[in-house]
Amino acid sequence: MKLLYFISFLFFLSVNGQNYTTQWYNTDNGLPQNSIKDIVKDKYGFIWLSMEGRIVRYDGSNFVQYNNFKLKNLSFGDFFGNIKKDSIAVFNASEKDLLLVSQRKPMAVSSVQITKPGGTANQKVYKQLVKNNFTVRFISYVDSYFIRMKSGSYYFEDNGITYVDKKSKKSKKINLNFPRSKLRRLFIHGDYVFVADAENKKILQLYQGKYSYISTPLMYTDADTKIYWQQITGQVFIISHGKIYRSEFLDKKLKLTYLLDYKDIDKEISGAMFYDEAMNKLYLGSSINGLKILSLSDFSVSRKKLPYQDEVCYAGISYGGNSVLTQEGIRYYSNTSERIFPASQSYDKRYILQDNTGNLIYRENNTIHIRYKNTGFTKYDSISFQNKEIDGLYKSGGLYMASLVSGKESYLYLFKQDRFKEIERIIPCKDNIDSVLRYNKDLLYLGSSGGIYVYSLIGNKTEKLIGKGLPVKQIIRTKDGNIWFTTYNRGLYLIKDQKAVRVPSDKNDFLANAHSLMEDRNSNLWISSNNGLFKVNKNILLQHMKTPKGDITYYRYTKKQGLSNNEFNGSANPSAHELKDGQLVFPSMEGFVFFYPENIKTYYPGSEDFYLERARVKGKMIQLKNSLFLECGYKNAEVYIDIPYYSDLENVYLQAKLDTEDSSWVNIKNDKTFRIATIEPGTYNLLVRFLSSETGKFVYKTFPVEVEAYFYQTLFFKILITGSIIFIILVIVQMRTNFLRLKNKVLKNTLDHKDKELLETNNKLKNESDYQKKLVESISHDITTPVKFIALLSQELNQSEDPKTQKKYFDSIYKTSEQLYKFTLSLKEYTELYKQQNSAEEEYSIYDLIETKRLLFEEIAAQKNTFIYNFCDHQLKIKLNKNVLLAVFHNIIDNAVKNTSNGEITITSAFTGSYVEIHIADTGTGMSDEQMMYYSGLFKKKENEHMIFKNYGLGLHMVVQLLIKMNSEMTFHQNTPHGTLIKILIKI
């Protein structure tokens, strides 16, 4: 009966075993050394490895070694202590030096602080047992091995057992014969000590100094069974023929729980085992081969395992409630497979369905194969369509359909129920049909390379096109009635209000090539893709699509979680299944993946499982406390984010950034390192965030970072420099001001000088203007009399008829005109009267000068019966400006002619030493005393130019100015008996 129980027990265990994936670390891929003595997990979640020359901490991604201890012996042994109290100790080989692992780091402490695991007393050598493994050796020179328990200690010595109570310190010898060899099969659960007696097939139980024998499964006492026990973790493993079990003591009974079947354990394991129940991982430490991590998985990958055949799977049908059947006749269960009908290997595995009677319908060699269930699927018929290629087979809403292609034309055939030889309707299509869903009794959703055509069966026409241009792969309706569809490399979509709405993709955009999706009983969507299986809560996803806020987070399952291949398959019908027993099934490149959704765990770090305690600056590792201080001149710093997480780090969306204005979140890779490049001095906050649950909410952590400034970057220096700059500016401004003042002074002087020059220039310009005016007036004045005389003679000539008289007039006009002509020839010199020099280069006769003017006015005077006499000295010559004197003589003689009738004008000259006197006397009407005083007074005034236009005529004013210009004078006298005598005193 016991044998039957044992066989049944083994069978049950073999059926319910778990799959696993393997990670192997050695010196080639991150492990600093291959010899592992012991493995333990601290209260913070970090895995510790005891090794030769060091101890190592593992956080799921990286190994951090600690070997900088001032110890003579760095060969460490087994861990012991109390995990809950954060006190894990390990001695070196000599058991003289101790490391204490606490607060996530090891430190060398005095061995006095912790009770030694061995020693000598009463001339005996003692050694504490803290672990039992396959390679343990019980050395002969050790007199007593002992075990410390909560209630007391057991000493195994002299082929017996002695118990010492912890409180009373009383010792009690247990009446048992116990040879040392039995220690190899000793293990402990709590305060109970067990020894498996393979020879007598029974278990010795020790508890508080008492012993008894208990019945257990036979595997405990099987001679081939290996026992591993570690006191600090309380874990006991039973290993039999490659099968690994966990031993537990529940309800005062020993119980075995099957973990996995690992055939190579006898070859590889040497001394260290640890099972992380939270993460469902088994750690195996070897003394020569490093660390092997076996990740147990609730995913089951079923393969057909036939020689020379691939394991690629596409379409299948749910069969029997717990399996999937393919057209190759292979029935896939979660852990095994079997052939239920003979069929050759198929390379066309994408379409299969069952008709109303359970027959298999699938595509094979461009025909529809029908395998009959009532023959055990051994017999089949084939249906083909002439000149048409069968593109796909579909069953939806009671309709059986096939998509066919003829040249460039595409058609959807609707059959009469499941009679594939009877075509009920042919629907022409613009594009190839890849998926069909019957939406309701009237509408069909036809997924094509150009979108989803909504076809009305009643109206026999296409109503609309949803998702125009999208290459549709699969159309799926979830339990809430929502319609989803996958595409070829264009993502996943939801049909909302007859429109295609893009579902947010994952951060790596692997969902761009999603294949199919299934909804489990907890409203989670499972989405297969070309790179992993994704899980997301449907309600959270729909809410995010309704009101987008933040990022939608997906949990991705890969080979790290137990899949044999990350690539799933789609483009098939059907491409996912929900079995009656609750399992979901997806086809992959290496078989069908089975799993119970409720058993598949998601792993997230706790909100407090986050530590910033290490950084590397300038190549040196430093320990952090409450902040990171970066000295000036650093080039880059590496901050290590310590999170004990033993699954795929991408699923927790670990990100970090500095809180600067332009900073953005940086995805932290498996090295869990955030690198700080050179930044401006100041105080910053390092922000770290990660997911800690499936709700999609992030946990945020803040860590201060201070960057030291060079002296030239400090506030004091900036103030100093600013003050210096201001001072320099003020000095420069002052210097500039002084310079400008000086320059302004010079400029002012220059301006004053220029102002004077401008004033003089202005006066000159004014004088020039006056001069021009005077010139015009002078010329006008000087030619007025001759011109007027000629005009009068012309009038007289016109009125006279006497030839003699006319001849006389003509003669006068001729002579006057000739003199006037000569005068006009000298007008050019008139333009320079006020500018020319007073002196002349050549001497000329005063007589000739007066004679010129006498001849000009002779005829005019003769008309008034006046005679002009020139009695000037022929020998009197001067070197003064001839033109000026001509103008002076012209005006005076002109005035004399105008004011004298029936008289005479006499011109004489005299030389008085420094003056040449010219007297011009007329017997005309003469000048009044007032006029003579006025003109005489002009020579006594300094600003003569301002008097030019006052009182009397222009001619004499011009004469006055010309004479003043020549430093000469002119006086006015009454002539006897009447008339005027003008004396011109020309200075020579």
PDB file of N, CA, C and O in Angstrom, residues 228 260 502 542 831 844:
ATOM      1  N   TYR A 228      19.687  19.140   1.840  1.00  0.00           N
ATOM      2  CA  TYR A 228      20.374  20.432   1.991  1.00  0.00           C
ATOM      3  C   TYR A 228      19.595  21.239   3.024  1.00  0.00           C
ATOM      4  O   TYR A 228      18.371  21.399   2.922  1.00  0.00           O
ATOM      5  N   LEU A 260      11.032  21.466  -9.102  1.00  0.00           N
ATOM      6  CA  LEU A 260      11.368  21.279 -10.497  1.00  0.00           C
ATOM      7  C   LEU A 260      12.223  20.038 -10.662  1.00  0.00           C
ATOM      8  O   LEU A 260      12.721  19.465  -9.687  1.00  0.00           O
ATOM      9  N   ARG A 502      -6.124  54.549 -32.124  1.00  0.00           N
ATOM     10  CA  ARG A 502      -4.856  53.879 -31.837  1.00  0.00           C
ATOM     11  C   ARG A 502      -4.688  53.672 -30.333  1.00  0.00           C
ATOM     12  O   ARG A 502      -4.833  54.609 -29.544  1.00  0.00           O
ATOM     13  N   LEU A 542      -8.683  51.587 -21.048  1.00  0.00           N
ATOM     14  CA  LEU A 542      -9.798  52.349 -21.623  1.00  0.00           C
ATOM     15  C   LEU A 542      -9.927  53.715 -20.963  1.00  0.00           C
ATOM     16  O   LEU A 542     -10.223  54.708 -21.640  1.00  0.00           O
ATOM     17  N   THR A 831      32.429 143.784 -61.073  1.00  0.00           N
ATOM     18  CA  THR A 831      32.048 142.668 -60.203  1.00  0.00           C
ATOM     19  C   THR A 831      33.077 142.409 -59.124  1.00  0.00           C
ATOM     20  O   THR A 831      32.814 141.699 -58.152  1.00  0.00           O
ATOM     21  N   TYR A 844      49.228 154.617 -64.102  1.00  0.00           N
ATOM     22  CA  TYR A 844      48.397 155.189 -65.164  1.00  0.00           C
ATOM     23  C   TYR A 844      48.136 156.662 -64.835  1.00  0.00           C
ATOM     24  O   TYR A 844      48.251 157.086 -63.689  1.00  0.00           O
TER      25      TYR A 844
END
